[in-house]
Amino acid sequence: MQTKYIKLGTNEVFNDQYMLAVFHVDTYRDELLDAASEIAAESSTGSNINIGTSTRFSDSLNAIVYNIDREKKLVWIAFPWRIFDRGGNVQNIITYINGNILGMGNLSACKLLDVWFPSSMLDQYDGPSYTIDNMRQYLDLYDIPILGTIIKPKIGLTSSEYAEVCFDFWSGGGAFVKNDEPQANQDFCDYESMVKYVRQAMDEAEKVTGQTKVHSFNVSAADFDQMIERAELVKKTMKPGSYAFLVDGITAGWTAVQTIRRRYPEVFLHFHRAGHGAFTRLENPFGMTVPVLTKLARLAGASGIHTGTAGIGKMSGSVGEDIVAAKLALDIESDGHFFEQSWYKVNEKDDDVSRELFVNRFIDKDWIEKEKKAQNKVNYHLLDSVRSKHFIQDWRKMKKTCPIISGGLNPVLLAPFIDAMQDVDFITTMGAGVHSHPQGTRSGAKALVQACEAWQQKVSIEEYSKTHPELRVAIDFFGKK
Ligand code: CAP
Ligand code: MG
Ligand code: MG
């Protein structure tokens, strides 16, 4: 037990100097508080044994275990935010709070469920610059989700074939196209001609439809210079507003995300999270949750990040996680797992964190029961704790990050997802859900637009499809899938 890292019940961590975090922790052998103190030590100033080189000042930077729930195996730890690298470095925060501790031998679980940033800390971070509102203005599209696609096959089309599929989607009425996350500069589809042909396809589609369009280009690369080279090429080739920069934020890393945010504040920064499943999945007792990842992406300045389909699409996910994450990213005020966040308001008193509350909105007992039956690999304990409590967070003036909803969706699933979100402020991208339409990509795009029109007019897609043949075909095809 490293007692100097424990101050149960203390109020001193609510003084705006501490970032708060709540972990689900389990151990092979230690008592929970013992393990918690080891986590606090390893993730701040210490190691596994009390160190002789500590000073009074270094001790003032100790992380503090300030609360524990033995039944739910929850541990609350406060981190003095002055330990973090100056200059708004998100990568550095993660190195502390999801770093060495994930490998500690005595732990059988260590999952970061939620974090809370004090206002003084928030001021140090960029947050988003170009938001979905800017994109809406460019597209002149309001009050509906921005309808998009990922070009499929994931890889293998030549640059001109790729652009033709873009054209088909755009001319069918879709607004937003993205590179699939591994698309880069492959020998059969070189980056430069891909960008060039996309520009031509976009011009052509804009002429045909009279609508503006957006393409999100993956700029992730082996090194900094190459990433910037790709971004500059896109910038040179495309009209301002018509392109976004996609960064594979997990595999290329947070430094890539923050570099693009800082270099190109006038561009929509699209955070693709491929690989996040390794540490966010509920089956994995180690890592962080989707809401935490989403909060960190907002801190880093992502204009948009994938937040999952809440179990509606092909990826693992749930209402309790994905919708919470989406709302956290987006909302001025919304419920988190543990911390509720209000992004714009300045509180009169900074007593947010003492307002720990139960919010029942996302606690769906039936859903948990269903999940338990369906997936016996899920860590139920974690699942239950994830749904237990919420905190309040004030995000000050930090702009919103928009949810990007993707993964196994198709036009038939649009309305159910809007219902789950109870909101339309998101981008949705449907890959297979568009390109496998029996009549091809253009009809797939039309079906998607029609599904959205049906939702706007508050009629069922069944009803709407009587006069919209592409939607009819989509219902018959995807309905069976
Ligand atoms: C979707 C997608 C996205 C996933 C990532 C894919 O394609 O392009 O990468 O959505 O998951 O390759 O699977 P489909 P998430 O529409 O054809 O499924 O959004 O959860 O991060
Ligand atoms: Mg070390
Ligand atoms: Mg993809």
Short mmCIF file of C-alpha atoms and ligand atoms in Angstrom, two decimals, residues 148-152 154 178-182 271-276 305-310 313-316 322 404-410 429-435, ligand 1:
data_model
loop_
_atom_site.label_atom_id
_atom_site.label_comp_id
_atom_site.label_asym_id
_atom_site.label_seq_id
_atom_site.Cartn_x
_atom_site.Cartn_y
_atom_site.Cartn_z
CA GLY A 148 -22.08 9.93 -46.80
CA THR A 149 -20.31 6.84 -48.01
CA ILE A 150 -16.97 5.08 -47.85
CA ILE A 151 -15.78 3.92 -51.23
CA LYS A 152 -15.73 0.13 -51.43
CA LYS A 154 -11.90 -0.98 -49.23
CA LYS A 178 -14.50 9.34 -47.48
CA ASN A 179 -11.45 7.27 -48.25
CA ASP A 180 -11.57 4.02 -46.43
CA GLU A 181 -9.10 4.18 -43.57
CA PRO A 182 -6.28 2.08 -45.12
CA PHE A 271 -10.70 11.20 -36.71
CA HIS A 272 -10.97 7.57 -37.84
CA ARG A 273 -10.49 5.31 -34.85
CA ALA A 274 -9.55 1.98 -36.48
CA GLY A 275 -7.87 -0.13 -33.80
CA HIS A 276 -9.75 1.36 -30.86
CA ILE A 305 -14.85 11.14 -34.68
CA HIS A 306 -16.51 7.79 -35.23
CA THR A 307 -18.61 6.96 -32.19
CA GLY A 308 -20.20 3.70 -33.29
CA THR A 309 -23.66 2.60 -34.28
CA ALA A 310 -24.94 1.60 -30.84
CA GLY A 313 -24.60 -1.78 -37.41
CA LYS A 314 -21.81 -4.34 -37.76
CA MET A 315 -19.44 -3.17 -35.05
CA SER A 316 -19.58 -4.02 -31.38
CA ASP A 322 -21.98 4.89 -28.33
CA ILE A 404 -19.51 10.07 -37.41
CA ILE A 405 -21.81 7.08 -37.54
CA SER A 406 -20.51 4.21 -39.62
CA GLY A 407 -20.12 0.47 -39.82
CA GLY A 408 -22.64 -1.90 -41.36
CA LEU A 409 -25.37 0.68 -41.85
CA ASN A 410 -27.73 0.87 -44.80
CA THR A 429 -21.24 6.99 -43.84
CA MET A 430 -22.60 3.80 -45.35
CA GLY A 431 -20.21 1.73 -47.43
CA ALA A 432 -21.59 -1.69 -48.26
CA GLY A 433 -25.01 -0.26 -47.41
CA VAL A 434 -24.81 1.86 -50.54
CA HIS A 435 -22.49 0.03 -52.94
C1 CAP B 1 -17.64 1.21 -42.64
C2 CAP B 1 -16.16 1.33 -42.46
C3 CAP B 1 -15.64 1.98 -41.16
C4 CAP B 1 -16.17 1.42 -39.86
C5 CAP B 1 -15.31 1.71 -38.65
C6 CAP B 1 -15.58 -0.05 -42.57
O1 CAP B 1 -17.98 0.47 -43.81
O2 CAP B 1 -15.61 2.05 -43.50
O3 CAP B 1 -14.25 1.88 -41.20
O4 CAP B 1 -17.41 2.01 -39.70
O5 CAP B 1 -15.98 1.49 -37.46
O6 CAP B 1 -14.64 -0.24 -43.29
O7 CAP B 1 -16.07 -0.94 -41.89
P1 CAP B 1 -19.42 -0.19 -44.02
P2 CAP B 1 -16.41 2.68 -36.49
O8 CAP B 1 -20.42 0.94 -44.08
O9 CAP B 1 -19.33 -0.92 -45.34
O10 CAP B 1 -19.66 -1.09 -42.89
O11 CAP B 1 -17.20 3.66 -37.31
O12 CAP B 1 -17.25 2.00 -35.45
O13 CAP B 1 -15.16 3.26 -35.94
#
